[in-house]
Coordinates of C-alpha atoms in Angstrom, one line a residue:
Chain A
D1 CA 79.0 124.1 157.0
I2 CA 76.8 123.2 159.9
Q3 CA 75.7 126.2 162.0
M4 CA 75.5 125.9 165.7
T5 CA 73.3 128.2 167.7
Q6 CA 73.4 128.5 171.5
S7 CA 70.9 130.1 173.8
P8 CA 71.0 132.1 175.8
S9 CA 74.1 134.1 174.9
S10 CA 74.5 134.9 178.6
L11 CA 72.7 134.2 181.8
S12 CA 73.0 135.3 185.4
A13 CA 72.7 132.7 188.2
S14 CA 73.5 132.1 191.8
V15 CA 75.4 129.4 193.5
G16 CA 73.2 126.3 193.8
D17 CA 71.0 127.2 190.8
R18 CA 70.2 124.6 188.1
V19 CA 71.4 126.0 184.8
T20 CA 70.5 124.8 181.4
I21 CA 72.1 125.9 178.1
T22 CA 70.7 124.8 174.7
C23 CA 72.5 124.2 171.4
R24 CA 70.8 123.8 168.1
A25 CA 72.4 122.5 164.9
S26 CA 71.3 123.6 161.4
Q27 CA 71.0 120.0 160.4
S28 CA 71.1 116.6 162.1
I29 CA 74.4 115.8 163.7
S30 CA 73.3 112.6 165.4
S31 CA 75.1 112.6 168.7
Y32 CA 78.3 114.2 167.5
L33 CA 78.1 117.1 169.9
N34 CA 80.6 118.2 172.5
W35 CA 80.5 120.8 175.3
Y36 CA 83.5 122.9 176.5
Q37 CA 84.1 125.2 179.4
Q38 CA 86.4 128.2 179.1
K39 CA 87.6 130.6 181.8
P40 CA 89.2 133.9 181.0
G41 CA 92.7 133.6 179.7
K42 CA 92.6 129.8 179.7
A43 CA 92.2 127.1 177.0
P44 CA 88.8 125.5 176.7
K45 CA 88.2 122.3 178.7
L46 CA 86.2 119.3 177.4
L47 CA 83.2 118.6 179.6
I48 CA 80.8 116.4 177.7
Y49 CA 81.5 114.4 174.5
L50 CA 79.1 112.6 172.1
A51 CA 76.2 114.5 173.6
S52 CA 76.0 112.8 176.9
S53 CA 79.3 111.2 178.0
L54 CA 81.1 112.9 180.9
Q55 CA 84.8 113.5 180.3
S56 CA 87.0 111.9 182.9
G57 CA 87.5 114.1 185.9
V58 CA 84.6 116.4 185.2
P59 CA 82.1 116.7 188.2
S60 CA 78.9 114.8 187.9
R61 CA 76.8 118.0 188.3
F62 CA 77.5 118.5 184.6
S63 CA 75.3 116.5 182.2
G64 CA 74.4 116.6 178.5
S65 CA 71.5 115.3 176.5
G66 CA 70.0 115.4 173.1
S67 CA 70.4 114.1 169.6
G68 CA 69.7 115.1 166.0
T69 CA 69.5 118.9 166.1
D70 CA 68.7 119.8 169.7
F71 CA 71.0 119.5 172.7
T72 CA 71.2 120.6 176.3
L73 CA 74.0 121.1 178.8
T74 CA 72.8 121.1 182.4
I75 CA 74.6 122.1 185.6
S76 CA 72.5 120.6 188.4
S77 CA 73.8 122.9 191.2
L78 CA 76.0 125.8 190.1
Q79 CA 79.3 126.1 192.0
P80 CA 81.6 129.2 192.2
E81 CA 84.1 127.6 189.9
D82 CA 81.5 127.1 187.2
F83 CA 81.2 130.8 186.3
A84 CA 82.7 130.6 182.8
T85 CA 81.7 130.6 179.1
Y86 CA 80.4 127.4 177.6
Y87 CA 80.6 126.3 174.0
C88 CA 79.0 123.5 172.1
Q89 CA 80.8 122.0 169.1
Q90 CA 79.7 119.6 166.3
S91 CA 82.0 116.9 165.1
S92 CA 79.6 115.3 162.6
S93 CA 81.3 116.7 159.5
M94 CA 84.4 118.7 158.6
S95 CA 84.6 121.6 159.1
W96 CA 83.9 121.3 162.8
T97 CA 81.9 124.3 164.1
F98 CA 81.3 125.9 167.5
G99 CA 78.3 127.7 168.9
Q100 CA 78.8 131.3 169.7
G101 CA 79.1 130.6 173.5
T102 CA 77.1 131.2 176.6
K103 CA 78.5 133.3 179.4
V104 CA 77.4 132.2 182.9
E105 CA 77.7 135.2 185.2
F106 CA 77.1 135.7 188.9
K107 CA 73.8 137.2 189.8
Chain B
E1 CA 100.9 114.4 182.4
A2 CA 100.1 115.2 178.8
Q3 CA 101.0 118.7 177.7
L4 CA 100.8 120.7 174.5
V5 CA 102.9 123.9 174.2
E6 CA 102.3 126.3 171.3
S7 CA 105.0 128.8 170.1
G8 CA 105.8 131.1 167.3
G9 CA 103.1 133.7 167.8
G10 CA 103.8 137.4 167.6
L11 CA 103.3 140.6 165.7
V12 CA 103.3 140.4 162.0
Q13 CA 102.4 143.0 159.3
P14 CA 99.4 142.4 157.0
G15 CA 100.4 140.2 154.1
G16 CA 103.1 138.6 156.1
S17 CA 103.7 135.0 157.2
L18 CA 104.2 133.2 160.5
R19 CA 104.8 129.6 161.4
L20 CA 103.3 128.2 164.6
S21 CA 104.6 125.1 166.4
C22 CA 102.9 122.8 168.9
A23 CA 105.2 120.6 170.9
A24 CA 103.8 117.6 172.8
S25 CA 105.1 116.0 176.0
G26 CA 103.6 113.2 178.0
L27 CA 101.9 111.9 174.9
T28 CA 103.0 110.4 171.5
L29 CA 101.5 112.7 168.9
N30 CA 101.5 110.0 166.1
S31 CA 98.7 108.3 168.1
Y32 CA 96.5 111.4 167.8
N33 CA 94.7 113.4 165.2
M34 CA 95.6 117.1 165.7
N35 CA 93.8 120.4 165.2
W36 CA 94.3 124.1 165.3
V37 CA 91.5 126.2 166.8
R38 CA 91.7 130.0 167.1
Q39 CA 89.9 132.7 169.1
A40 CA 89.9 136.3 168.1
P41 CA 89.9 138.8 170.9
E42 CA 86.6 138.8 172.9
K43 CA 85.2 136.4 170.3
G44 CA 84.2 132.7 170.2
L45 CA 86.1 129.6 169.1
E46 CA 86.8 128.8 165.5
W47 CA 88.2 125.4 164.4
I48 CA 90.6 126.0 161.4
S49 CA 92.4 122.9 160.6
Y50 CA 92.8 119.1 161.2
I51 CA 95.4 116.6 160.3
S52 CA 95.2 112.8 160.9
G53 CA 97.8 110.9 162.9
S54 CA 99.5 109.7 159.8
G55 CA 99.2 113.0 158.1
T56 CA 97.3 111.6 155.2
S57 CA 94.0 113.4 155.9
I58 CA 93.9 117.2 156.1
Y59 CA 91.0 119.6 156.3
Y60 CA 90.7 123.4 156.5
A61 CA 88.1 125.9 157.4
D62 CA 87.1 128.0 154.4
S63 CA 88.4 131.1 156.2
V64 CA 92.0 129.8 155.9
K65 CA 92.0 127.5 152.9
G66 CA 94.7 128.3 150.5
R67 CA 96.6 130.5 153.0
F68 CA 97.3 128.2 155.9
T69 CA 99.1 124.8 155.8
I70 CA 99.0 122.3 158.6
S71 CA 101.8 119.7 159.0
R72 CA 103.3 117.4 161.5
D73 CA 106.6 115.8 162.3
N74 CA 105.9 112.7 164.4
A75 CA 109.5 112.0 164.9
R76 CA 109.8 115.4 166.7
N77 CA 106.4 115.0 168.3
S78 CA 105.4 118.3 166.9
L79 CA 102.6 120.0 164.9
Y80 CA 102.9 123.1 162.7
L81 CA 100.7 125.7 161.1
Q82 CA 102.3 127.8 158.3
M83 CA 100.2 131.0 157.9
N84 CA 100.6 133.1 154.8
S85 CA 98.9 136.2 153.5
L86 CA 97.8 137.2 156.9
T87 CA 95.1 139.9 157.5
A88 CA 93.8 141.7 160.6
E89 CA 91.0 139.1 160.7
D90 CA 93.6 136.4 161.5
T91 CA 94.5 138.2 164.8
A92 CA 93.7 135.6 167.5
V93 CA 95.0 133.2 170.1
Y94 CA 95.8 130.0 168.3
Y95 CA 95.4 126.7 170.2
C96 CA 96.5 123.2 169.2
A97 CA 94.4 120.3 170.3
T98 CA 94.3 116.6 170.0
S99 CA 91.1 115.0 168.7
G100 CA 90.3 111.4 169.4
N101 CA 86.9 109.9 168.9
Y102 CA 85.3 113.2 167.5
R103 CA 86.2 115.5 170.4
L104 CA 89.0 118.0 171.2
D105 CA 90.4 116.6 174.4
Y106 CA 93.9 117.9 175.1
W107 CA 94.5 121.6 174.5
G108 CA 97.6 123.8 174.6
Q109 CA 97.6 127.1 176.4
G110 CA 97.6 129.1 173.1
T111 CA 99.9 131.5 171.4
L112 CA 98.8 135.0 170.3
V113 CA 99.1 136.2 166.7
T114 CA 98.6 139.9 166.1
V115 CA 98.4 141.1 162.5
S116 CA 98.9 144.8 162.4
S117 CA 101.0 147.5 160.7

């Protein structure tokens, strides 16, 4: 299976900060990389698919980049509703795998 | 509005079985590939199974292979997960999710499965 490693595991930030989360795959996954946001007690929500495409309805402050093995999720200006846990997920080959998550907390 | 609703979770003893269901409204399931994803308490997400829209392609994570069976009934617009030989490590919230174009786009709210004596 392809292993996905996110960093950092958690971070503290303030409203208005630029936040960057990285995800590394154990082998090349081309652009088959998705990003999800999950709030406590809720189902995950798709933010970015195929590395850089913004899911419909997701604010434009979210962006994704990368290909091959290294990927980045950027929140350009953190908003109060963005405090959550973020997961990357590869869909290059079955079985699909997730990163361990990055918790974005209020500083 | 598209909605997926899981049911069938609950408390089961180790070694027992449980069948989860996922009912769809606002979308026709036979147009979608479907998945089960689980999340153990205070842990991350784990994809566990996939079934194509026609039901002809099926995949499982190694952690559940041979114990869990995914199936669908497109006429009932429903997805199922039969879980056998359950252990404490299977305790989790189980989500169903559609997957089109290599992404998990619609998710249900989840159903909790607790394996304990």
